[in-house]
Amino acid sequence: MIRINCPYCGERDHSEFNYGGDATIKYPSLNSSEREWTEAIFFRKNIKGFQLETWHHSHGCRMWLVVERSTVTHEIKSVKPCHPDFQKVVENNK
Amino acid sequence: MTKFNAWNVIKNGLNGQSYWTRQWRDPEPKSSYDVVIIGGGLHGLATAYYLAKNHNIKNVAVLEKGWIGGGNAGRNTTIVRSNYMMPGNHEFYEHSLKLWENLSHELNYNVMFSQRAHVSLFHSPGAKDSVSRIYNIMRLHGTDAELWDLKTLKKKIPHLNYHNSRFPILGAAVQKRAGNARHDSVAWGYARAADTLGVDILQNCEVTGFTRKNGNIESIQTSRGIIKGKKIGFAVAGNTSVLWQMAELGNLPIESHKLQAFVSEAVKPLLDQVVVYGVGGAHFYISQSDKGSMVFGGDLDWYKSYAQRGNLPMVQDVAEAAMAIFPSLGRIRLLRHWAGVMDMTMDGSFFICKTPISNLYLNAGWNYGGFKASPASGWYFADLIANESPHNYVQNHNLERFEKGINIDERGAGPDPKLHG
Ligand SMILES: Cc1cc2nc3c(=O)[nH]c(=O)nc-3n(C[C@H](O)[C@H](O)[C@H](O)COP(=O)(O)OP(=O)(O)OC[C@H]3O[C@@H](n4cnc5c(N)ncnc54)[C@H](O)[C@@H]3O)c2cc1C
Ligand SMILES: [Zn+2]
């Protein structure tokens, strides 16, 4: 079991969460080229090692989180809320 | 290499089995080859075999970082079927099934292909309609496909749980020519047959880098020295992105996920078919090996991973699915479970295609289903490498299909690799 330290709920089993995907994807502007949209939607780095990824605490607070995790050892380095404003709130409450 | 036939079996039986030669050589790498295939799984080995057999290209090497068949080739649940409906996929997998039907003879190696029928249960009128559509498409293409009503199913497999009130079994979609084979035999059979035709199989030979010249890959750095290849093919399944980035080619429509498989202690004959159960998010498939073990599996572990080991939530999911459909398994003990790294794609279909590097060819994106694909994958990848242009069946199985909007998405699940089973 992977244990994810949810900033809102505390450390929980990963079975409480749903894996989202690559957290570094940025959608291009609406008038960008076909090529740029294809890259954003379909093409991935598929990192072997530490990557930033999203998880949804679907059986908990239902917040989306950014997790830095190794795709080889599954070790987790950090867990933060996805939204930058929530990140600030969590930081300020520490 | 000694052929397997009745005469040699009798001769060796009388001579203490002393006349058998080794199955394939263990050569030192040559400095250059006409074609170098990276990855000694089923697809790499089959490609080398068909390059030599169909195209007379025999100066070929297969580079494998570990031992052949130690990747997904040796980790899968060995289901072989051709129940696909999308153009290209359908013809490809049906050709693969036809190759399976003669594979033991072709390779002079018993791959223990057993056409025991693939039985997909359905549990609602909607599921019946949807599977009928697919199986009708198969019939229109001349592939065998049929629906079993409840009465037939109960006669064929009496010990399923027919009393599940949440997901009652209504019948099954069946492909009778589908079944199982022995995975190691397929790897060894292709290796032996390819070696006989002159292919060098180089084990413990890990590719660590590429040297580029004039846009081509000039040479390959490996743990056994530098090897040159006029043409180079990738067939490394779950590790495709790693090699792709080694060649500085950027991103791919692939994510690596892990899939587990499970084997129980051996029991007396219990199940004659491959049975598949998929409802409400659960996914479960089971068959019985020739040794008597129940071999089964379910979904991915649901998070991206390059680890060849599984996590516990999926063990529980799979055990629950097993009990829901097959309560008599309740007292059986699990012997082993393991995981393999799957090259999951954005639409669930594979790639046999050219790449931005003109002497590099790509074979990847097999999702859960690359075992059954092995013969055709080798066939059409060899064809692409030899003839420089893709056969009709695989003409859209390339990296450009996403930009063109011609995704080959059997499930209609959309661009999320983990959703394509
Ligand atoms: C648990 C599980 C169950 C499955 N069940 C089924 C099923 O029932 N039916 C079905 O059709 N399919 C199934 N599959 C899928 C199937 O096993 C794969 O799609 C298929 O085996 C992939 O092709 P391969 O055999 O060539 O891959 P692999 O055997 O993984 O071969 C790739 C090889 O490349 C080598 N390699 C990687 N990097 C390097 C490098 N840098 N240098 C040199 N060599 C390298 C690896 O060591 C490996 O041996 C299953 C897979 C798993 C894991
Ligand atoms: Zn939470």
Tab-separated table of C-alpha atoms in Angstrom, chain B residues 11-419:
chain	number	residue	atom	x	y	z
B	11	LYS	CA	16.674	-42.147	-30.466
B	12	ASN	CA	17.416	-39.921	-27.493
B	13	GLY	CA	15.170	-41.979	-25.276
B	14	LEU	CA	17.418	-44.949	-25.983
B	15	ASN	CA	20.645	-42.961	-25.585
B	16	GLY	CA	20.110	-41.269	-22.260
B	17	GLN	CA	18.961	-38.021	-23.919
B	18	SER	CA	22.556	-37.313	-24.873
B	19	TYR	CA	22.176	-36.253	-28.518
B	20	TRP	CA	20.180	-33.098	-28.072
B	21	THR	CA	22.039	-29.957	-29.038
B	22	ARG	CA	21.497	-26.636	-27.291
B	23	GLN	CA	18.364	-24.787	-28.349
B	24	TRP	CA	20.052	-21.609	-29.504
B	25	ARG	CA	23.652	-20.405	-29.612
B	26	ASP	CA	25.135	-17.900	-27.180
B	27	PRO	CA	27.227	-15.877	-29.651
B	28	GLU	CA	29.518	-12.942	-29.041
B	29	PRO	CA	28.063	-9.738	-30.528
B	30	LYS	CA	29.296	-8.904	-34.027
B	31	SER	CA	30.243	-5.284	-34.612
B	32	SER	CA	27.395	-4.687	-37.033
B	33	TYR	CA	24.141	-6.153	-38.298
B	34	ASP	CA	21.635	-5.395	-41.045
B	35	VAL	CA	18.885	-5.178	-38.445
B	36	VAL	CA	19.160	-4.872	-34.673
B	37	ILE	CA	16.006	-5.501	-32.663
B	38	ILE	CA	16.075	-4.173	-29.107
B	39	GLY	CA	14.035	-6.244	-26.668
B	40	GLY	CA	14.019	-10.037	-26.407
B	41	GLY	CA	10.349	-10.468	-25.573
B	42	LEU	CA	7.889	-12.214	-27.840
B	43	HIS	CA	7.616	-9.306	-30.249
B	44	GLY	CA	11.359	-8.836	-30.678
B	45	LEU	CA	11.991	-12.549	-31.149
B	46	ALA	CA	9.057	-12.997	-33.536
B	47	THR	CA	10.228	-10.002	-35.575
B	48	ALA	CA	13.715	-11.474	-35.915
B	49	TYR	CA	12.243	-14.810	-36.968
B	50	TYR	CA	9.990	-13.333	-39.669
B	51	LEU	CA	12.778	-11.045	-40.933
B	52	ALA	CA	14.815	-14.163	-41.609
B	53	LYS	CA	11.953	-16.405	-42.688
B	54	ASN	CA	9.749	-14.087	-44.779
B	55	HIS	CA	12.289	-11.543	-45.995
B	56	ASN	CA	15.546	-13.462	-46.075
B	57	ILE	CA	17.226	-10.855	-43.839
B	58	LYS	CA	19.405	-13.044	-41.656
B	59	ASN	CA	22.156	-10.778	-40.419
B	60	VAL	CA	19.994	-9.830	-37.450
B	61	ALA	CA	20.571	-9.471	-33.707
B	62	VAL	CA	18.106	-9.349	-30.825
B	63	LEU	CA	19.479	-7.416	-27.840
B	64	GLU	CA	17.957	-8.344	-24.492
B	65	LYS	CA	19.021	-6.680	-21.257
B	66	GLY	CA	18.150	-9.707	-19.112
B	67	TRP	CA	17.134	-13.120	-20.349
B	68	ILE	CA	14.705	-13.631	-23.222
B	69	GLY	CA	11.104	-13.889	-22.126
B	70	GLY	CA	11.852	-12.368	-18.709
B	71	GLY	CA	9.652	-9.323	-19.297
B	72	ASN	CA	5.935	-9.357	-19.984
B	73	ALA	CA	6.462	-12.385	-22.212
B	74	GLY	CA	6.942	-14.490	-19.092
B	75	ARG	CA	4.426	-12.656	-16.916
B	76	ASN	CA	1.152	-12.715	-18.805
B	77	THR	CA	-1.999	-14.785	-18.440
B	78	THR	CA	-1.625	-16.126	-22.005
B	79	ILE	CA	-5.085	-15.410	-23.392
B	80	VAL	CA	-5.234	-15.551	-27.199
B	81	ARG	CA	-8.345	-14.214	-28.983
B	82	SER	CA	-9.325	-12.032	-31.934
B	83	ASN	CA	-12.529	-10.345	-30.767
B	84	TYR	CA	-11.675	-6.863	-32.023
B	85	MET	CA	-13.909	-4.709	-34.188
B	86	MET	CA	-11.990	-1.615	-35.311
B	87	PRO	CA	-10.666	-1.624	-38.881
B	88	GLY	CA	-7.027	-2.680	-38.854
B	89	ASN	CA	-7.219	-4.223	-35.403
B	90	HIS	CA	-9.713	-6.805	-36.510
B	91	GLU	CA	-7.699	-8.047	-39.492
B	92	PHE	CA	-4.453	-7.911	-37.546
B	93	TYR	CA	-5.629	-9.978	-34.583
B	94	GLU	CA	-7.441	-12.466	-36.798
B	95	HIS	CA	-4.253	-13.017	-38.780
B	96	SER	CA	-2.435	-13.458	-35.483
B	97	LEU	CA	-4.918	-16.117	-34.402
B	98	LYS	CA	-4.423	-17.923	-37.722
B	99	LEU	CA	-0.662	-17.870	-37.171
B	100	TRP	CA	-1.191	-19.276	-33.663
B	101	GLU	CA	-3.150	-22.177	-35.123
B	102	ASN	CA	-0.068	-23.409	-36.953
B	103	LEU	CA	2.652	-22.021	-34.696
B	104	SER	CA	3.865	-25.280	-33.120
B	105	HIS	CA	4.446	-26.754	-36.588
B	106	GLU	CA	5.935	-23.555	-37.946
B	107	LEU	CA	8.490	-23.369	-35.136
B	108	ASN	CA	8.941	-27.122	-34.602
B	109	TYR	CA	8.282	-26.334	-30.951
B	110	ASN	CA	5.200	-27.197	-28.951
B	111	VAL	CA	3.711	-23.878	-27.835
B	112	MET	CA	0.792	-25.798	-26.309
B	113	PHE	CA	-1.800	-23.658	-28.040
B	114	SER	CA	-5.134	-24.797	-26.707
B	115	GLN	CA	-8.272	-23.486	-28.440
B	116	ARG	CA	-10.503	-23.997	-25.475
B	117	ALA	CA	-12.925	-21.086	-26.103
B	118	HIS	CA	-13.006	-17.589	-24.644
B	119	VAL	CA	-16.239	-16.995	-22.776
B	120	SER	CA	-17.175	-13.380	-21.944
B	121	LEU	CA	-20.095	-13.253	-19.533
B	122	PHE	CA	-22.702	-10.538	-19.820
B	123	HIS	CA	-24.948	-9.359	-17.046
B	124	SER	CA	-27.467	-6.913	-18.489
B	125	PRO	CA	-29.492	-6.484	-21.686
B	126	GLY	CA	-27.340	-3.437	-22.476
B	127	ALA	CA	-24.141	-5.449	-22.170
B	128	LYS	CA	-25.669	-8.141	-24.378
B	129	ASP	CA	-26.516	-5.576	-27.075
B	130	SER	CA	-23.079	-4.059	-26.991
B	131	VAL	CA	-21.226	-7.371	-27.172
B	132	SER	CA	-23.609	-8.616	-29.882
B	133	ARG	CA	-22.594	-5.681	-32.002
B	134	ILE	CA	-18.907	-6.544	-31.683
B	135	TYR	CA	-19.441	-10.257	-32.251
B	136	ASN	CA	-21.643	-9.551	-35.294
B	137	ILE	CA	-18.870	-7.418	-36.757
B	138	MET	CA	-16.515	-10.333	-36.193
B	139	ARG	CA	-18.887	-12.693	-38.009
B	140	LEU	CA	-19.175	-10.290	-40.931
B	141	HIS	CA	-15.403	-10.533	-41.247
B	142	GLY	CA	-15.525	-14.312	-41.191
B	143	THR	CA	-14.231	-14.744	-37.637
B	144	ASP	CA	-15.976	-17.279	-35.434
B	145	ALA	CA	-18.189	-15.675	-32.807
B	146	GLU	CA	-21.337	-16.802	-31.084
B	147	LEU	CA	-23.672	-16.008	-28.205
B	148	TRP	CA	-24.499	-18.629	-25.604
B	149	ASP	CA	-27.827	-18.341	-23.841
B	150	LEU	CA	-28.086	-19.147	-20.176
B	151	LYS	CA	-29.093	-22.756	-20.772
B	152	THR	CA	-26.054	-23.488	-22.957
B	153	LEU	CA	-23.740	-21.667	-20.587
B	154	LYS	CA	-25.023	-23.590	-17.560
B	155	LYS	CA	-24.431	-26.840	-19.390
B	156	LYS	CA	-20.891	-25.893	-20.411
B	157	ILE	CA	-19.781	-24.262	-17.143
B	158	PRO	CA	-22.134	-25.453	-14.412
B	159	HIS	CA	-20.161	-24.139	-11.457
B	160	LEU	CA	-20.315	-20.388	-12.079
B	161	ASN	CA	-22.318	-18.369	-9.585
B	162	TYR	CA	-25.722	-18.169	-11.272
B	163	HIS	CA	-27.379	-16.739	-8.151
B	164	ASN	CA	-25.772	-13.326	-8.047
B	165	SER	CA	-28.745	-10.972	-7.773
B	166	ARG	CA	-26.722	-7.769	-8.249
B	167	PHE	CA	-25.056	-8.930	-11.484
B	168	PRO	CA	-27.034	-11.946	-12.717
B	169	ILE	CA	-25.364	-13.901	-15.532
B	170	LEU	CA	-27.569	-13.661	-18.623
B	171	GLY	CA	-25.346	-15.453	-21.108
B	172	ALA	CA	-21.986	-15.183	-22.779
B	173	ALA	CA	-20.242	-14.032	-25.927
B	174	VAL	CA	-17.975	-16.791	-27.082
B	175	GLN	CA	-15.070	-17.199	-29.438
B	176	LYS	CA	-14.379	-20.906	-29.725
B	177	ARG	CA	-11.095	-20.657	-31.601
B	178	ALA	CA	-9.636	-18.539	-28.807
B	179	GLY	CA	-7.740	-20.011	-25.882
B	180	ASN	CA	-4.346	-20.172	-24.211
B	181	ALA	CA	-0.749	-21.075	-24.997
B	182	ARG	CA	2.361	-21.627	-22.941
B	183	HIS	CA	4.197	-18.300	-22.816
B	184	ASP	CA	7.771	-19.516	-22.229
B	185	SER	CA	7.476	-21.991	-25.089
B	186	VAL	CA	6.546	-19.203	-27.453
B	187	ALA	CA	9.648	-17.202	-26.493
B	188	TRP	CA	11.905	-20.249	-26.670
B	189	GLY	CA	10.297	-21.499	-29.877
B	190	TYR	CA	10.792	-18.200	-31.712
B	191	ALA	CA	14.337	-17.859	-30.322
B	192	ARG	CA	15.289	-21.333	-31.431
B	193	ALA	CA	13.734	-20.969	-34.875
B	194	ALA	CA	15.288	-17.529	-35.416
B	195	ASP	CA	18.700	-18.750	-34.256
B	196	THR	CA	18.510	-21.678	-36.677
B	197	LEU	CA	18.065	-19.180	-39.515
B	198	GLY	CA	21.162	-17.270	-38.382
B	199	VAL	CA	19.820	-14.626	-35.971
B	200	ASP	CA	22.102	-13.764	-33.019
B	201	ILE	CA	20.272	-13.676	-29.720
B	202	LEU	CA	22.315	-11.584	-27.331
B	203	GLN	CA	21.222	-11.833	-23.717
B	204	ASN	CA	22.516	-9.719	-20.826
B	205	CYS	CA	22.955	-7.011	-23.410
B	206	GLU	CA	21.367	-3.810	-22.155
B	207	VAL	CA	21.074	-0.840	-24.475
B	208	THR	CA	22.362	2.264	-22.681
B	209	GLY	CA	22.606	4.912	-25.398
B	210	PHE	CA	22.670	5.825	-29.061
B	211	THR	CA	25.122	7.696	-31.253
B	212	ARG	CA	23.463	9.785	-33.939
B	213	LYS	CA	24.938	10.708	-37.316
B	214	ASN	CA	23.183	12.602	-40.131
B	215	GLY	CA	19.867	12.175	-38.377
B	216	ASN	CA	20.250	8.396	-38.212
B	217	ILE	CA	21.233	6.203	-35.328
B	218	GLU	CA	24.735	5.157	-36.235
B	219	SER	CA	25.570	2.894	-33.343
B	220	ILE	CA	24.094	1.478	-30.179
B	221	GLN	CA	25.899	1.502	-26.844
B	222	THR	CA	25.274	-1.667	-24.900
B	223	SER	CA	26.594	-3.422	-21.813
B	224	ARG	CA	28.353	-5.773	-24.265
B	225	GLY	CA	30.012	-3.070	-26.316
B	226	ILE	CA	29.102	-0.909	-29.274
B	227	ILE	CA	26.899	-2.528	-31.901
B	228	LYS	CA	25.938	-1.032	-35.248
B	229	GLY	CA	22.699	-1.654	-37.040
B	230	LYS	CA	21.700	-0.439	-40.508
B	231	LYS	CA	18.145	-0.587	-39.253
B	232	ILE	CA	17.029	-0.624	-35.654
B	233	GLY	CA	13.725	-1.734	-34.171
B	234	PHE	CA	12.403	-1.044	-30.684
B	235	ALA	CA	10.334	-3.845	-29.132
B	236	VAL	CA	10.733	-3.097	-25.435
B	237	ALA	CA	7.070	-2.941	-24.301
B	238	GLY	CA	6.852	-1.098	-20.942
B	239	ASN	CA	10.279	0.491	-21.399
B	240	THR	CA	9.521	2.177	-24.719
B	241	SER	CA	9.495	5.732	-23.334
B	242	VAL	CA	12.882	5.182	-21.707
B	243	LEU	CA	14.506	4.168	-24.987
B	244	TRP	CA	12.592	6.811	-26.916
B	245	GLN	CA	14.099	9.469	-24.673
B	246	MET	CA	17.530	7.850	-24.920
B	247	ALA	CA	17.202	8.547	-28.650
B	248	GLU	CA	16.153	12.121	-27.780
B	249	LEU	CA	12.776	11.777	-29.434
B	250	GLY	CA	10.693	13.443	-26.713
B	251	ASN	CA	7.235	12.321	-25.644
B	252	LEU	CA	5.012	9.408	-26.687
B	253	PRO	CA	1.277	8.646	-26.409
B	254	ILE	CA	2.222	5.931	-23.896
B	255	GLU	CA	2.170	5.556	-20.112
B	256	SER	CA	3.713	2.622	-18.263
B	257	HIS	CA	1.355	0.924	-15.828
B	258	LYS	CA	1.639	-2.343	-14.002
B	259	LEU	CA	-0.638	-5.314	-14.320
B	260	GLN	CA	-0.660	-8.246	-11.937
B	261	ALA	CA	-1.246	-11.935	-12.516
B	262	PHE	CA	-2.090	-14.641	-9.997
B	263	VAL	CA	-1.572	-18.395	-9.839
B	264	SER	CA	-3.130	-20.798	-7.366
B	265	GLU	CA	-1.999	-24.210	-6.191
B	266	ALA	CA	-2.775	-26.979	-8.677
B	267	VAL	CA	-6.157	-28.651	-8.560
B	268	LYS	CA	-7.864	-31.341	-10.621
B	269	PRO	CA	-9.503	-30.245	-13.898
B	270	LEU	CA	-12.006	-27.562	-12.953
B	271	LEU	CA	-12.352	-25.189	-15.882
B	272	ASP	CA	-12.190	-26.020	-19.597
B	273	GLN	CA	-12.482	-22.481	-20.988
B	274	VAL	CA	-11.144	-18.987	-20.488
B	275	VAL	CA	-13.832	-17.105	-18.571
B	276	VAL	CA	-14.051	-13.320	-18.481
B	277	TYR	CA	-16.185	-11.327	-16.114
B	278	GLY	CA	-16.461	-7.558	-16.309
B	279	VAL	CA	-19.132	-5.476	-14.623
B	280	GLY	CA	-19.433	-2.345	-12.566
B	281	GLY	CA	-15.756	-1.531	-12.832
B	282	ALA	CA	-14.585	-5.041	-11.970
B	283	HIS	CA	-12.590	-6.951	-14.529
B	284	PHE	CA	-11.580	-10.558	-14.062
B	285	TYR	CA	-10.336	-13.368	-16.300
B	286	ILE	CA	-9.452	-16.925	-15.413
B	287	SER	CA	-8.278	-20.171	-16.941
B	288	GLN	CA	-6.635	-23.348	-15.735
B	289	SER	CA	-3.068	-24.192	-16.718
B	290	ASP	CA	-2.005	-27.639	-17.878
B	291	LYS	CA	-0.360	-28.147	-14.486
B	292	GLY	CA	-3.722	-27.558	-12.819
B	293	SER	CA	-3.123	-24.097	-11.368
B	294	MET	CA	-5.848	-21.527	-11.734
B	295	VAL	CA	-4.318	-18.566	-13.608
B	296	PHE	CA	-6.162	-15.280	-13.274
B	297	GLY	CA	-5.936	-11.535	-13.307
B	298	GLY	CA	-7.850	-8.283	-13.242
B	299	ASP	CA	-7.211	-4.612	-13.823
B	300	LEU	CA	-4.098	-2.459	-13.663
B	301	ASP	CA	-2.953	-1.162	-10.284
B	302	TRP	CA	-4.421	2.171	-11.501
B	303	TYR	CA	-1.358	4.341	-10.975
B	304	LYS	CA	1.613	4.785	-13.277
B	305	SER	CA	4.529	2.548	-12.382
B	306	TYR	CA	7.686	0.925	-13.708
B	307	ALA	CA	7.845	-1.463	-10.721
B	308	GLN	CA	7.485	-5.116	-11.655
B	309	ARG	CA	5.573	-5.833	-8.485
B	310	GLY	CA	1.935	-5.449	-7.595
B	311	ASN	CA	0.142	-3.733	-4.758
B	312	LEU	CA	-2.393	-5.160	-2.333
B	313	PRO	CA	-5.645	-3.329	-3.185
B	314	MET	CA	-5.730	-5.075	-6.546
B	315	VAL	CA	-5.117	-8.446	-4.890
B	316	GLN	CA	-8.258	-7.834	-2.886
B	317	ASP	CA	-10.256	-6.623	-5.912
B	318	VAL	CA	-9.299	-9.664	-7.937
B	319	ALA	CA	-10.067	-12.036	-5.053
B	320	GLU	CA	-13.492	-10.416	-4.644
B	321	ALA	CA	-14.225	-10.758	-8.352
B	322	ALA	CA	-13.130	-14.398	-8.217
B	323	MET	CA	-15.501	-15.101	-5.347
B	324	ALA	CA	-18.359	-13.255	-7.018
B	325	ILE	CA	-18.205	-15.393	-10.117
B	326	PHE	CA	-16.554	-18.595	-8.953
B	327	PRO	CA	-17.377	-19.231	-5.276
B	328	SER	CA	-15.807	-22.692	-5.400
B	329	LEU	CA	-12.385	-21.002	-5.516
B	330	GLY	CA	-12.846	-19.803	-1.942
B	331	ARG	CA	-10.684	-22.471	-0.325
B	332	ILE	CA	-7.935	-22.450	-2.961
B	333	ARG	CA	-4.621	-20.971	-1.886
B	334	LEU	CA	-2.738	-18.435	-3.920
B	335	LEU	CA	0.781	-19.584	-4.803
B	336	ARG	CA	2.276	-16.531	-6.451
B	337	HIS	CA	1.440	-13.141	-7.841
B	338	TRP	CA	3.625	-10.724	-9.761
B	339	ALA	CA	3.380	-7.763	-12.098
B	340	GLY	CA	4.605	-6.663	-15.496
B	341	VAL	CA	5.038	-3.156	-16.891
B	342	MET	CA	2.465	-2.445	-19.583
B	343	ASP	CA	2.911	0.020	-22.419
B	344	MET	CA	-0.584	1.542	-22.182
B	345	THR	CA	-1.491	3.878	-25.038
B	346	MET	CA	-3.808	6.861	-25.336
B	347	ASP	CA	-6.363	4.924	-27.391
B	348	GLY	CA	-5.616	1.360	-26.354
B	349	SER	CA	-4.161	0.358	-29.722
B	350	PHE	CA	-0.593	-0.451	-30.675
B	351	PHE	CA	2.134	1.104	-32.830
B	352	ILE	CA	3.950	-0.630	-35.660
B	353	CYS	CA	5.403	2.336	-37.481
B	354	LYS	CA	8.271	4.452	-38.676
B	355	THR	CA	9.718	7.147	-36.440
B	356	PRO	CA	11.257	10.608	-36.894
B	357	ILE	CA	14.643	8.830	-37.219
B	358	SER	CA	14.790	7.248	-40.650
B	359	ASN	CA	16.531	3.995	-39.655
B	360	LEU	CA	14.527	3.505	-36.468
B	361	TYR	CA	11.232	1.554	-36.352
B	362	LEU	CA	8.786	1.318	-33.482
B	363	ASN	CA	6.848	-1.654	-32.134
B	364	ALA	CA	5.045	-0.717	-28.910
B	365	GLY	CA	1.812	0.050	-27.118
B	366	TRP	CA	0.506	-3.458	-26.486
B	367	ASN	CA	-1.582	-2.638	-23.430
B	368	TYR	CA	-2.913	-5.837	-21.788
B	369	GLY	CA	-3.109	-7.650	-25.076
B	370	GLY	CA	0.302	-8.197	-26.593
B	371	PHE	CA	0.650	-11.913	-25.988
B	372	LYS	CA	-1.989	-12.869	-28.530
B	373	ALA	CA	-0.533	-10.291	-30.908
B	374	SER	CA	2.999	-11.714	-30.882
B	375	PRO	CA	2.969	-13.680	-34.166
B	376	ALA	CA	1.273	-10.930	-36.215
B	377	SER	CA	3.310	-8.246	-34.467
B	378	GLY	CA	6.529	-9.946	-35.549
B	379	TRP	CA	5.081	-10.559	-39.012
B	380	TYR	CA	4.055	-6.960	-39.729
B	381	PHE	CA	6.982	-5.326	-37.945
B	382	ALA	CA	9.391	-7.428	-40.016
B	383	ASP	CA	7.375	-6.461	-43.097
B	384	LEU	CA	7.659	-2.755	-42.243
B	385	ILE	CA	11.399	-2.979	-41.612
B	386	ALA	CA	12.041	-4.966	-44.779
B	387	ASN	CA	9.738	-3.085	-47.156
B	388	GLU	CA	9.885	0.414	-45.652
B	389	SER	CA	6.142	0.869	-45.821
B	390	PRO	CA	3.393	-0.399	-43.541
B	391	HIS	CA	0.999	-3.124	-44.605
B	392	ASN	CA	-2.656	-2.002	-44.990
B	393	TYR	CA	-3.654	-3.573	-41.680
B	394	VAL	CA	-1.227	-1.417	-39.714
B	395	GLN	CA	-1.211	1.708	-41.872
B	396	ASN	CA	-2.967	3.741	-39.165
B	397	HIS	CA	-1.105	2.191	-36.239
B	398	ASN	CA	1.319	5.086	-36.146
B	399	LEU	CA	2.076	8.110	-33.963
B	400	GLU	CA	0.321	10.554	-36.300
B	401	ARG	CA	-3.135	9.095	-35.815
B	402	PHE	CA	-3.881	11.311	-32.805
B	403	GLU	CA	-3.237	14.552	-34.607
B	404	LYS	CA	-5.288	13.305	-37.545
B	405	GLY	CA	-8.160	12.357	-35.249
B	406	ILE	CA	-8.230	8.720	-36.342
B	407	ASN	CA	-7.651	7.155	-32.942
B	408	ILE	CA	-8.224	3.408	-32.825
B	409	ASP	CA	-10.148	3.260	-29.565
B	410	GLU	CA	-11.958	-0.108	-29.239
B	411	ARG	CA	-13.487	0.847	-25.921
B	412	GLY	CA	-14.222	4.485	-26.633
B	413	ALA	CA	-12.561	5.290	-23.330
B	414	GLY	CA	-10.733	8.431	-24.443
B	415	PRO	CA	-7.182	9.651	-23.939
B	416	ASP	CA	-6.403	8.123	-20.547
B	417	PRO	CA	-4.028	5.166	-20.875
B	418	LYS	CA	-5.115	3.432	-17.686
B	419	LEU	CA	-8.692	3.092	-18.970
